[in-house]
XYZ file of C-alpha atoms in Angstrom:
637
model
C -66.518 55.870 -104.699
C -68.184 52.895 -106.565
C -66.422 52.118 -110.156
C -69.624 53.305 -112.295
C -69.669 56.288 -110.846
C -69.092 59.946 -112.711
C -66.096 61.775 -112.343
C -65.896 65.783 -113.262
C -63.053 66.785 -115.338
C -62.809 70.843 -115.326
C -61.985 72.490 -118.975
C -60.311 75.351 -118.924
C -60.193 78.113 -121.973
C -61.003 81.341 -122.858
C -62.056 80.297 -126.391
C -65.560 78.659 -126.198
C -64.515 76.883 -130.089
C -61.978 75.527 -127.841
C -64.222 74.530 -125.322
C -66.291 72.681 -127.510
C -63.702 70.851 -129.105
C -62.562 69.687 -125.727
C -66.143 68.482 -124.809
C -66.684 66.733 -128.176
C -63.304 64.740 -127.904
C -63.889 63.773 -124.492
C -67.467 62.854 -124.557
C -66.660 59.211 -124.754
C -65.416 59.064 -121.748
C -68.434 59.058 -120.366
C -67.680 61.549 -117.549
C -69.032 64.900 -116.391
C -67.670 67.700 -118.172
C -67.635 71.146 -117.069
C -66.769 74.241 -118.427
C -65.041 77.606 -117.334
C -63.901 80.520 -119.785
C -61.638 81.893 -117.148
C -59.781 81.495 -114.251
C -62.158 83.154 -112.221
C -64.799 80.948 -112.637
C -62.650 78.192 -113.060
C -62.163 78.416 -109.503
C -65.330 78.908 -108.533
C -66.297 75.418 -110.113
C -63.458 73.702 -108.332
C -64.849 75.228 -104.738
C -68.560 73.451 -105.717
C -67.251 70.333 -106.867
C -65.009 67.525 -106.714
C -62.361 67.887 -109.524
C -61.109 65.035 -110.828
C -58.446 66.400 -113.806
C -58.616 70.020 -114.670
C -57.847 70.668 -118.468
C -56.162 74.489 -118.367
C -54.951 76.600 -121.246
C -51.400 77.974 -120.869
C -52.143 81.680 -122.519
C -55.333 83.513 -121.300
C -55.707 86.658 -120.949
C -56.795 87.313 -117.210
C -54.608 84.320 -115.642
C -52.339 82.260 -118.023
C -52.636 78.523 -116.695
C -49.307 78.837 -114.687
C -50.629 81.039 -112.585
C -54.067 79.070 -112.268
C -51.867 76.072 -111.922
C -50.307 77.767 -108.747
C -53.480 78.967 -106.675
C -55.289 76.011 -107.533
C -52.460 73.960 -105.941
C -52.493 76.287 -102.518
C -55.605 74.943 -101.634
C -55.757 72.430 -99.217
C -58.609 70.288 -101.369
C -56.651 70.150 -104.695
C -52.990 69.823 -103.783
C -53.264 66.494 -105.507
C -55.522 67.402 -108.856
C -54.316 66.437 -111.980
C -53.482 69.085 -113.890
C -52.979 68.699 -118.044
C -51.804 71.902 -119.753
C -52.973 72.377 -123.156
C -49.956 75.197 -125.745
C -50.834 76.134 -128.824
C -47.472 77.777 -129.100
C -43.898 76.371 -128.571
C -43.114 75.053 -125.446
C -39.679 75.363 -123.750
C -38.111 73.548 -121.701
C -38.122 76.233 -119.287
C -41.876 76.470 -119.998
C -41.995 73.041 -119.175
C -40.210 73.169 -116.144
C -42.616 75.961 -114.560
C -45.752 74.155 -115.897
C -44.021 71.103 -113.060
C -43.439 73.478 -110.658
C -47.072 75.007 -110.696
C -48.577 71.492 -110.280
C -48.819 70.410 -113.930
C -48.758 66.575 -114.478
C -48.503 66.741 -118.373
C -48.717 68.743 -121.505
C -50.587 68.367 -124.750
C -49.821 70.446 -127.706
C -51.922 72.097 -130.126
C -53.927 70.719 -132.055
C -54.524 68.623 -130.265
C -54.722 64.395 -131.205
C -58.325 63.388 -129.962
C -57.199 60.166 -129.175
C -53.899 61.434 -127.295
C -55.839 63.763 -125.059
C -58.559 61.062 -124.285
C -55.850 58.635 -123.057
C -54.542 60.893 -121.273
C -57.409 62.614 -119.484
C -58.786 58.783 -119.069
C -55.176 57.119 -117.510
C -55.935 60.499 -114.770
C -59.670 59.909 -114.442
C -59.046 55.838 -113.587
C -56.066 57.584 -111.102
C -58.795 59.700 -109.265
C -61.454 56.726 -109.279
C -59.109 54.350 -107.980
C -57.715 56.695 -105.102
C -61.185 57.869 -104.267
C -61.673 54.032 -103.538
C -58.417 53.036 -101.600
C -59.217 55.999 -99.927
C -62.645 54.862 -98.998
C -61.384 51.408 -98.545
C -58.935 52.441 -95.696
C -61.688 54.636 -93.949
C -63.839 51.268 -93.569
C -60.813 49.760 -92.660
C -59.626 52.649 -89.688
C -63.159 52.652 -88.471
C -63.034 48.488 -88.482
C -60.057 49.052 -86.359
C -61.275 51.509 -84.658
C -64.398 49.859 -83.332
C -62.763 46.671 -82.670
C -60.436 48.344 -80.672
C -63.060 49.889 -78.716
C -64.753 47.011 -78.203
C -61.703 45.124 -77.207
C -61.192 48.468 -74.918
C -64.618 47.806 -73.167
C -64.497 43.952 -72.805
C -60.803 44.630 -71.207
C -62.846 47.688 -68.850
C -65.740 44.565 -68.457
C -63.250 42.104 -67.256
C -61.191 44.645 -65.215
C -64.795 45.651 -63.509
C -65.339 41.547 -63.316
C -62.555 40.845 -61.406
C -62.653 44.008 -59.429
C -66.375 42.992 -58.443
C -64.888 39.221 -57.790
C -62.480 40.564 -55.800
C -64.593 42.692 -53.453
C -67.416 39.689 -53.217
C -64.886 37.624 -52.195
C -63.453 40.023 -49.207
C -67.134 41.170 -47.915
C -67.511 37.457 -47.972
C -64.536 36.589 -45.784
C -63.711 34.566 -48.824
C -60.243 33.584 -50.876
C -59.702 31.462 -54.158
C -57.069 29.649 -55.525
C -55.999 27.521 -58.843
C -54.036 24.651 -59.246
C -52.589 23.966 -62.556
C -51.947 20.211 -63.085
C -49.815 20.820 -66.549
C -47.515 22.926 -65.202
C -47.889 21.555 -61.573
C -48.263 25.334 -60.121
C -51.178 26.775 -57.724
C -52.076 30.575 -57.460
C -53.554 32.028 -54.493
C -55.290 35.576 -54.306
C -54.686 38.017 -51.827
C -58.126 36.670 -49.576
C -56.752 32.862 -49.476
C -53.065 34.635 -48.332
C -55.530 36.405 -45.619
C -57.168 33.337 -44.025
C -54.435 31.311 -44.078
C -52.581 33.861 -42.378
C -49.167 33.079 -44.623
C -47.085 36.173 -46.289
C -47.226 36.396 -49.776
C -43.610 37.005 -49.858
C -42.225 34.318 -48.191
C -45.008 31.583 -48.691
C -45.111 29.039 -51.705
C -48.728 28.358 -52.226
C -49.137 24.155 -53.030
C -51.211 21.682 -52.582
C -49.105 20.272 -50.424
C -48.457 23.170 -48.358
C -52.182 23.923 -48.030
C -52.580 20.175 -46.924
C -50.370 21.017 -43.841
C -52.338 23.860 -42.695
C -54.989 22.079 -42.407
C -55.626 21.325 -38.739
C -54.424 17.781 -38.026
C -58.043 16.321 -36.916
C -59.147 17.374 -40.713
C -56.550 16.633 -42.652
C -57.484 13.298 -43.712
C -60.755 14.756 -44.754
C -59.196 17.106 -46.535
C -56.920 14.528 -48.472
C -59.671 12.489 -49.427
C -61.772 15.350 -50.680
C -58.835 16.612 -52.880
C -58.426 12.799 -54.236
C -62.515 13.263 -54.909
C -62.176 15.981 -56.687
C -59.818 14.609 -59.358
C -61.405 11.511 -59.662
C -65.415 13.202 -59.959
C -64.683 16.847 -60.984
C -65.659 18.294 -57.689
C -66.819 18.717 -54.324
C -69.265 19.508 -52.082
C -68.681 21.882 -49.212
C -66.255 21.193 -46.370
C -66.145 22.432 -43.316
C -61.972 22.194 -41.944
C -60.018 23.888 -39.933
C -56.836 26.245 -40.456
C -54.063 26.071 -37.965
C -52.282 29.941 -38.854
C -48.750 30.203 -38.056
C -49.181 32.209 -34.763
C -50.943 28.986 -33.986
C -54.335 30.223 -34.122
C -57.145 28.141 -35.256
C -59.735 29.020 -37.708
C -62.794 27.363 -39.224
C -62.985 27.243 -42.788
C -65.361 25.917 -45.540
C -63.803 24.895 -48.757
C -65.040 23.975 -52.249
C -63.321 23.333 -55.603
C -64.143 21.806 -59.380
C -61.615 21.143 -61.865
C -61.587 22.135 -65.607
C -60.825 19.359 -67.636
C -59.141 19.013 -71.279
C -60.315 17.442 -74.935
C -59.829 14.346 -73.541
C -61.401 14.682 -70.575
C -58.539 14.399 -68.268
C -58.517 17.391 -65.615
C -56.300 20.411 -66.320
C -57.088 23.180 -63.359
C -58.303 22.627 -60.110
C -60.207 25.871 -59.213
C -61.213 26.715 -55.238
C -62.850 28.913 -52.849
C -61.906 29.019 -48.946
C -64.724 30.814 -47.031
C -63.818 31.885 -43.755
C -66.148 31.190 -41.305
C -64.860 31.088 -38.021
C -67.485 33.742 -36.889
C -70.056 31.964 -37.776
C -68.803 29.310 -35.811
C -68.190 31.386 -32.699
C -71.888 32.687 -32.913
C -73.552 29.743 -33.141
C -71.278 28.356 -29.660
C -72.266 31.700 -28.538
C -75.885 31.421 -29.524
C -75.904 28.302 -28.172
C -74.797 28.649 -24.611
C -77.026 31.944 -24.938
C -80.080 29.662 -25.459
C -78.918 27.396 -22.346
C -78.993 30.468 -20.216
C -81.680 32.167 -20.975
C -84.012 29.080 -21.028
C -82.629 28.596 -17.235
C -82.653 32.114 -16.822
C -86.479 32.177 -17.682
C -87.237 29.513 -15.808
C -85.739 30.981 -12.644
C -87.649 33.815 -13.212
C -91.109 32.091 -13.505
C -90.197 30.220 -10.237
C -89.614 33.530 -8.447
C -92.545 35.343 -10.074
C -94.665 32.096 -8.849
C -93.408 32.254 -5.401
C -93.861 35.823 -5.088
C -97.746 35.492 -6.143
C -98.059 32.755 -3.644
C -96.514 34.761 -0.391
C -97.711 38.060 -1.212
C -100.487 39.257 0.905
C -103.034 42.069 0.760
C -106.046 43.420 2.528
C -108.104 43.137 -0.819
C -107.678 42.411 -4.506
C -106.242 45.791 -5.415
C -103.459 46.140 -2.434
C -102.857 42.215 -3.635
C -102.468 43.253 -7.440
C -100.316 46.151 -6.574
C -98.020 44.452 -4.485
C -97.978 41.606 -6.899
C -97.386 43.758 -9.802
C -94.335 45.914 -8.156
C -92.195 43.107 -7.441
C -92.717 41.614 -10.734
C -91.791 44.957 -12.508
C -88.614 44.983 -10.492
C -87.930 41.419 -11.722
C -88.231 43.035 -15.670
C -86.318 46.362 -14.897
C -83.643 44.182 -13.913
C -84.008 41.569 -16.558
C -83.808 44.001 -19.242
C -80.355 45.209 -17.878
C -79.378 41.755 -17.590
C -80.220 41.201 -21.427
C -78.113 44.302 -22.786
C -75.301 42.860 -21.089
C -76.117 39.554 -23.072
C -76.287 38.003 -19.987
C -72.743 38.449 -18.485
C -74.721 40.867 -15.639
C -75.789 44.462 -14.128
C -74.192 47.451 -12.840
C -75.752 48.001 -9.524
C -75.733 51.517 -9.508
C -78.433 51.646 -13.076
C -80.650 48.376 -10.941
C -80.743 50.948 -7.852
C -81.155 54.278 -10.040
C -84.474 52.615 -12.211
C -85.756 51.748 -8.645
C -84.979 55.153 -6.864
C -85.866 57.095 -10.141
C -89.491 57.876 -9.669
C -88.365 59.674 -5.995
C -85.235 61.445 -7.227
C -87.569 64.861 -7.407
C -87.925 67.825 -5.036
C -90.502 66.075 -3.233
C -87.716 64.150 -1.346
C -84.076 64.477 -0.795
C -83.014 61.029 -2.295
C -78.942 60.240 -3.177
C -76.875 57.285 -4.232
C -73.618 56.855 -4.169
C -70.406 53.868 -4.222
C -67.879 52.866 -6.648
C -68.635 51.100 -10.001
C -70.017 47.595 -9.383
C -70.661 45.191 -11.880
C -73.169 41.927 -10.408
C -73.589 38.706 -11.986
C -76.884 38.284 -13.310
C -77.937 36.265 -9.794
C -76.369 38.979 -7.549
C -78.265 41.590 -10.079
C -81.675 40.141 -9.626
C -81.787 39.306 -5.498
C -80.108 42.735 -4.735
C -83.040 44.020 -7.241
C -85.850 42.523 -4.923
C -84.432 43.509 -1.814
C -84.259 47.354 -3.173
C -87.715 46.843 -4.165
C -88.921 45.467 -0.694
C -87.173 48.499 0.608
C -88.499 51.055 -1.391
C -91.585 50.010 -1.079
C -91.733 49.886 2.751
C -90.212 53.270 2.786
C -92.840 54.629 0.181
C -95.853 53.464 2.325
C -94.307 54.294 6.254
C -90.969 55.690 5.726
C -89.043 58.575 4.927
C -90.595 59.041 1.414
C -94.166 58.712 2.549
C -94.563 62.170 3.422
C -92.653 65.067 1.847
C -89.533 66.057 3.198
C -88.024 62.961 3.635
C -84.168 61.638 3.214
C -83.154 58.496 1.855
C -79.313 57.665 1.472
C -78.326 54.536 -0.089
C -74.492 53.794 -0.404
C -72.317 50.567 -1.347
C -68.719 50.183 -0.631
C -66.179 46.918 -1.072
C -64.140 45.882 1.595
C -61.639 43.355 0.772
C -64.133 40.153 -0.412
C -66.982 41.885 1.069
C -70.111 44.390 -0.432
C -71.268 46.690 2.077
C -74.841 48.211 1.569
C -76.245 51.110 3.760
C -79.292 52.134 3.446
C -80.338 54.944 5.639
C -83.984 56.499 6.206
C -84.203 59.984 7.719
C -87.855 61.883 8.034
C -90.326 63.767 10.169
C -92.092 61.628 11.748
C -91.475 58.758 14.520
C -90.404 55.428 13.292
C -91.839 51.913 14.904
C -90.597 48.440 14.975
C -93.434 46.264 12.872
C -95.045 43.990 15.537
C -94.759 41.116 12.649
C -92.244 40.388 9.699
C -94.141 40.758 6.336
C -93.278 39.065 3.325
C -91.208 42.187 2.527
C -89.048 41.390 5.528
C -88.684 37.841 4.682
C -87.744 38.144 1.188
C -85.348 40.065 2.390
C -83.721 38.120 4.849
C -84.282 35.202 2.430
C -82.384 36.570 -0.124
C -79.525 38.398 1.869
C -78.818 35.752 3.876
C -80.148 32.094 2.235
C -79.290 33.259 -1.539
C -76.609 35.310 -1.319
C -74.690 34.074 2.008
C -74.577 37.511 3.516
C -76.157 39.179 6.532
C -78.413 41.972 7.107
C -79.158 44.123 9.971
C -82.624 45.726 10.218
C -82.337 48.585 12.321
C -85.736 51.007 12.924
C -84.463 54.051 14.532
C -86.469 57.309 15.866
C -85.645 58.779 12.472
C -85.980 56.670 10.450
C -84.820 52.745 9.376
C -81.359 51.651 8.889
C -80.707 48.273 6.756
C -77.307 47.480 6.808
C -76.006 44.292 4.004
C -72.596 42.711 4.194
C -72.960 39.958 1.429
C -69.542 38.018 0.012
C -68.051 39.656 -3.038
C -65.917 36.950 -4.421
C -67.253 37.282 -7.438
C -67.136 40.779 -8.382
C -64.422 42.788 -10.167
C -64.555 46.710 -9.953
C -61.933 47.289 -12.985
C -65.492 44.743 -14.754
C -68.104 47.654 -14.402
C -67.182 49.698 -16.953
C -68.309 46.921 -19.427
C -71.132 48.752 -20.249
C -69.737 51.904 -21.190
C -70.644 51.982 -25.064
C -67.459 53.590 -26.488
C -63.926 54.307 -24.882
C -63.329 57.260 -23.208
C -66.813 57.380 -21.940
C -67.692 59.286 -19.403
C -68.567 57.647 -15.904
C -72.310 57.982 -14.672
C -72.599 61.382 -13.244
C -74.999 60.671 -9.950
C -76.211 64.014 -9.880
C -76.824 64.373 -14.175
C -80.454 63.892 -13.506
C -80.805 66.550 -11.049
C -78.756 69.342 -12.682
C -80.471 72.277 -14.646
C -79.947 71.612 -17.997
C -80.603 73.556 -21.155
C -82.549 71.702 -23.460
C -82.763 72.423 -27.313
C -86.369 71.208 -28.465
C -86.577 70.783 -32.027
C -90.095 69.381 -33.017
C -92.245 71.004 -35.788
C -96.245 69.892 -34.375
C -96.805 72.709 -32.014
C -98.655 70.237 -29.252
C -96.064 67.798 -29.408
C -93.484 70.951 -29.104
C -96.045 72.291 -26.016
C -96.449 69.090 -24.508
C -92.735 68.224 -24.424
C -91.626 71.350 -23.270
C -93.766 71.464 -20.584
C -92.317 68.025 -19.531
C -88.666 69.499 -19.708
C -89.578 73.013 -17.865
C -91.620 70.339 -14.897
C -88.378 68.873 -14.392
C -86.235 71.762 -13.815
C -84.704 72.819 -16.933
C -84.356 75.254 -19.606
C -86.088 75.107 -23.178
C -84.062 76.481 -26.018
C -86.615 76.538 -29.005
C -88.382 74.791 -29.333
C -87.564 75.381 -33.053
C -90.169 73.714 -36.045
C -87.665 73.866 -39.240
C -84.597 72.162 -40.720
C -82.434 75.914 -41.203
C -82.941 76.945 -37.952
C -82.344 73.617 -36.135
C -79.284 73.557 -37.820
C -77.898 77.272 -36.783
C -79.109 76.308 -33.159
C -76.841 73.421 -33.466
C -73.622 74.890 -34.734
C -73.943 78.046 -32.793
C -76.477 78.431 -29.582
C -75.119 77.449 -26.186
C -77.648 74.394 -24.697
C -76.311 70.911 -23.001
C -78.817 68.793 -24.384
C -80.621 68.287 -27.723
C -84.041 67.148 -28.246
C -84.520 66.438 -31.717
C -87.510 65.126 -34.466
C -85.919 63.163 -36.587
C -88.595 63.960 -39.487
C -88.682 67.525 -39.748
C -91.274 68.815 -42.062
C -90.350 66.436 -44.494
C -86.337 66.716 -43.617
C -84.368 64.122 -41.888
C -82.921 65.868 -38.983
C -79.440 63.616 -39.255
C -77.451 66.883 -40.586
C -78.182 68.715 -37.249
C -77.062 65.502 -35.721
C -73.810 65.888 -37.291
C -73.400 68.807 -36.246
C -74.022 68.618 -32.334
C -72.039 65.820 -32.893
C -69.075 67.677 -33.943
C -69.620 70.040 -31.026
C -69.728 66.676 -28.369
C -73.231 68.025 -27.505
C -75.466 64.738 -26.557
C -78.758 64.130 -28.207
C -82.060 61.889 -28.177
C -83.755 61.346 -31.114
C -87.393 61.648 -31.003
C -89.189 59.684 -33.619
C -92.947 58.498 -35.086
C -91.607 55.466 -36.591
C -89.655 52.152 -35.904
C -85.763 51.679 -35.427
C -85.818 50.997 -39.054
C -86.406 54.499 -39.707
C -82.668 55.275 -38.587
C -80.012 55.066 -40.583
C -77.202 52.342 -39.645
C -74.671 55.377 -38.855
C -77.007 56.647 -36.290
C -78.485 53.708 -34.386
C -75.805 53.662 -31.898
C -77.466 57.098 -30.692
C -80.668 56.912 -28.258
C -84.163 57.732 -29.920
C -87.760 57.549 -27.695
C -90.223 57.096 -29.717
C -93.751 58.447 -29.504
C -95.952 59.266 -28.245
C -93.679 60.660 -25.695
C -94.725 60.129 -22.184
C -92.605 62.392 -19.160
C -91.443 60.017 -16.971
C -89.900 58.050 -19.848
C -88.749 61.398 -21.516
C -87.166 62.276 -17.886
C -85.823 58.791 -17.461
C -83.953 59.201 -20.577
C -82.256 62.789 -20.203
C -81.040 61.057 -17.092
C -79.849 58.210 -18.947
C -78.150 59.951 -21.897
C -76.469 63.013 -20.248
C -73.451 61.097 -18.370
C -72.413 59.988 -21.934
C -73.150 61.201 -25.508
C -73.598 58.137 -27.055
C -74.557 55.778 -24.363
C -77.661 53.142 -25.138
C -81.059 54.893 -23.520
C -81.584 52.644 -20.312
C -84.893 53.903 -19.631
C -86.433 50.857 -20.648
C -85.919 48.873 -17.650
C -88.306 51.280 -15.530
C -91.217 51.575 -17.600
C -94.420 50.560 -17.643
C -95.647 47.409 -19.622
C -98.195 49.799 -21.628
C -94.928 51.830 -22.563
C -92.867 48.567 -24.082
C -92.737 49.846 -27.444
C -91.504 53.468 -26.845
C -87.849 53.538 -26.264
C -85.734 52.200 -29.381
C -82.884 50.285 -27.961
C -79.864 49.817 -30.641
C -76.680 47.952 -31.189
């Protein structure tokens, strides 16, 4: 309490003479002074107010001031009151002894000496004043401490959150740091600079010296001189090196450090950063012999497409443009396999399955069958053209011009050799062409002046026979399964595209529900649904019995990736169906195959036959569509 404020001192007496006496001698004080003719409503003063010295009258005749002593001390608030008794008759020391015990600080005897009982109230009052202030004094001081020792609680958390935040930076970035302290002549590594340089932090003494040795031998004069630059200049630019680990494996690494110097100006710590970029390096070599191929890959491809518009002949300018336009749509399907496979190649069963696709129907009894056959990218493209030529021929005069008709085309490898049957069956009489077309002699161009092989062209009563026996030298079976998207995939099941299938449609516009179920019903299987809302989709999906899921991915507002979680769960595949771009998906689901629309039904059939032999293999259907349909299927990573 500040030092001119009022104190109340509390008198005590069932004589209001008394009373007034009290009041008159203790006016000077200049203090409030209140008044009570009993204990009773002496203690109802002392619950309003703040009761600095209470002035109490041993004999009264309700409560003498012993016993007022005593219940004023049992309250919690005045256990530390000042209590002066005032006797007007002869005190004892037993008297005395009780007025102690009841909480009584000192005695004044009647009559009372004015300038006695003013010292005495006053050397209380200063007592009270004084403690009020030490007590307010130390509450500043507690809450002092105590807010400096939350703020030193939440610059600690800050810096704790810092370095955590450093920390984590510094592994997403592939990145380590270390500090050299020139004083004491010792260097500290973190637990990302242990991880690059591949060294145990048990056993390994990080020093300059010791990091100097790791450095690959071609670098590590470069790296000498830039650690002499940096105590001679303060720092250093970037600087590319690389790491030689102790399993001998080499690693690229960019480094950078600055020093922190003294008074003086003489350095003191040598602070660093190691950024591990060895993957960068590897994708720019890769990116670069990427660019190499592809540019000769391209310009292979305009050479065939230019020699195939020069030899191509038709009748008129639409049998010219068709022909034209059929071969050069067999050179994309292909190409687009080639490019999943980042150029490393085909499998030939997908580059003869986008060719055949459009007569694997009920129309014609067409089947495909041979061991898993990866092609190099050269192999993938001539045996591409020559299924063409075939298909074609056998479209327009063979088995699959009329209904009814058989095609077989099988593959088998013998030792270094690729065997290739294909065998016509159909209604109708079969004759030898009186000339070779271009059809023939792309064939027999490719077969046997690209590829080195053979090929037998064999027109039977029923139907042709092409037999191809080209070297295989450079073909690995155990290779083929390259493609296959996760382990423990599934092997293409020939007959996936042909088998009934029950289809869960889950699209909430009723035409585009109509339009695609009447696509799915066309090719032979059953609709479950189709089904227009989130809640429903999602009981389909944990509990009806379908192979197959169809699904919107924004349903009526909803994402539809909950329902994906759940046919996941179940190992039930899915396509997503979807109004927007790839960026639409989130990064958890872009491994799975979405179409996007407008949905047309040879694409929508092409992909149920590409996604049913695996749950999570990458839609393929993009290879055999139509140049109007480029921007349907979503291909992800």
């Amino acid at each position: 309490m500040a030092a001119d404020e009022k104190v109340n001192i509390l008198l005590v007496d069932d004589l209001p003479a008394k009373l007034l006496s009290y009041e008159v001698i203790l006016q000077d004080l200049g203090e409030n002074l209140l008044r009570a003719n009993s204990a009773r409503a002496a203690l109802g003063l002392l619950l309003q107010h703040e009761i600095a010295v209470v002035l109490v009258d041993v004999c009264m005749p309700d409560l003498d001031g012993f016993e007022l002593a005593k219940m004023i001390r049992e309250h919690p608030r005045f256990t530390k009151t000042a209590i002066i008794f005032i006797s007007a008759i002869q005190v004892t020391e037993v008297d005395t002894l009780r007025g102690y015990e009841t909480g009584g600080v000192d005695y004044v005897p009647v009559p009372v000496v004015p300038a006695v009982l003013r010292a005495k109230v006053k050397v209380f009052v200063d007592l009270y004043r004084t403690t009020r202030e030490l007590e307010r004094l130390n509450r500043e001081l507690e809450k002092r401490v105590e807010e400096r020792t939350a703020e030193l609680a939440a610059n600690h958390a800050q810096l704790v959150q810092s370095e955590k935040r450093r920390t984590l930076s510094l592994m997403a970035g592939g990145m380590g740091s270390w500090d050299w302290d020139l004083s004491q002549g010792t260097c500290r590594w973190d637990e990302g600079q242990y991880r690059i340089y591949g060294e145990d932090p048990a056993s390994f003494q990080p020093t300059p010296e010791n990091m100097g040795r790791n450095v690959h031998p071609e670098d590590r004069g470069r790296w000498q001189a830039a650690m002499a630059a940096v105590l001679a200049e303060g720092q250093i630019c970037p600087l590319e090196l690389r790491i030689v680990l102790p399993d001998g494996q080499v690693r690229w690494c960019m480094a950078a450090a600055a020093t922190t110097g003294s008074a003086g100006g003489e350095p003191v710590h040598v602070s660093g950063v190691t950024v591990d970029i060895t993957d960068r390096k590897l994708a720019e070599e890769r990116q670069l012999l990427l660019a190499r191929e592809v540019d000769h890959r391209a310009r292979n491809a305009l050479a065939v497409a230019q020699s195939i518009v020069h030899l191509s002949r038709g009748a008129d300018i639409d049998s010219f443009t068709e022909l034209v336009n059929g071969r050069i749509q067999a050179l994309a399907r292909v190409h687009t396999l080639i490019s999943e496979s980042h150029w490393r190649g085909a499998d030939l069963r997908r580059v003869v399955e986008d060719e055949l696709l459009p007569y694997m129907g009920e129309a014609h009894e067409v089947s495909v069958a041979g061991p898993p056959l990866f092609l190099p990218p050269s192999v993938s493209q001539a045996l591409a053209l020559v299924v063409h030529e075939l298909l074609t021929n056998a479209a327009k005069y063979g088995s699959l011009s009329r209904p009814g008709g058989q095609l077989r085309l099988s593959w088998q490898v013998d030792g270094q050799s690729l065997a290739i049957a294909w065998v016509e069956r159909g209604h109708h009489a079969v004759r030898r062409p009186t000339a070779s077309g271009f059809g023939s002699r792309l064939i027999r161009a490719t077969i046997e002046g690209t590829l080195k092989g053979n090929v037998q062209l064999d027109w039977q009563p029923q139907g042709l026979v092409c037999r191809i026996v080209v070297p295989a030298t450079w073909q690995t079976v155990e290779h083929a399964m390259e493609r296959t998207a996760a382990p423990g995939e599934a092997p293409a099941d020939p007959a996936a595209s042909q088998r009934r299938l029950r289809v869960l449609l889950v699209e909430d516009e009723s035409l585009i529900a109509l339009m695609i179920e009447e696509a799915v019903v066309k090719m032979g299987h059953t609709v479950v649904g189709p089904l227009g809302d989130f809640d429903s989709a999602l009981a389909a999906a944990k509990g009806a019995e379908f192979d197959l899921a169809l699904l919107d991915v924004n349903l009526g507002g909803r994402l539809i990736f909950g329902v994906a979680d759940a046919l996941r769960d179940r190992g039930i595949p899915y396509l997503l169906l979807t109004g927007y771009g790839s960026e639409s998906i989130p990064p958890d689901y872009r491994g799975a195959p979405a179409l996007q629309k407008p949905i047309e039904p040879d694409l929508l059939r092409k992909c149920i036959a590409a996604v049913m032999p695996a749950t999570h293999a990458v839609v393929s259907a993009m290879a055999s569509r139509p140049p109007s349909a480029a921007s349907q299927i979503l291909l992800h990573d």
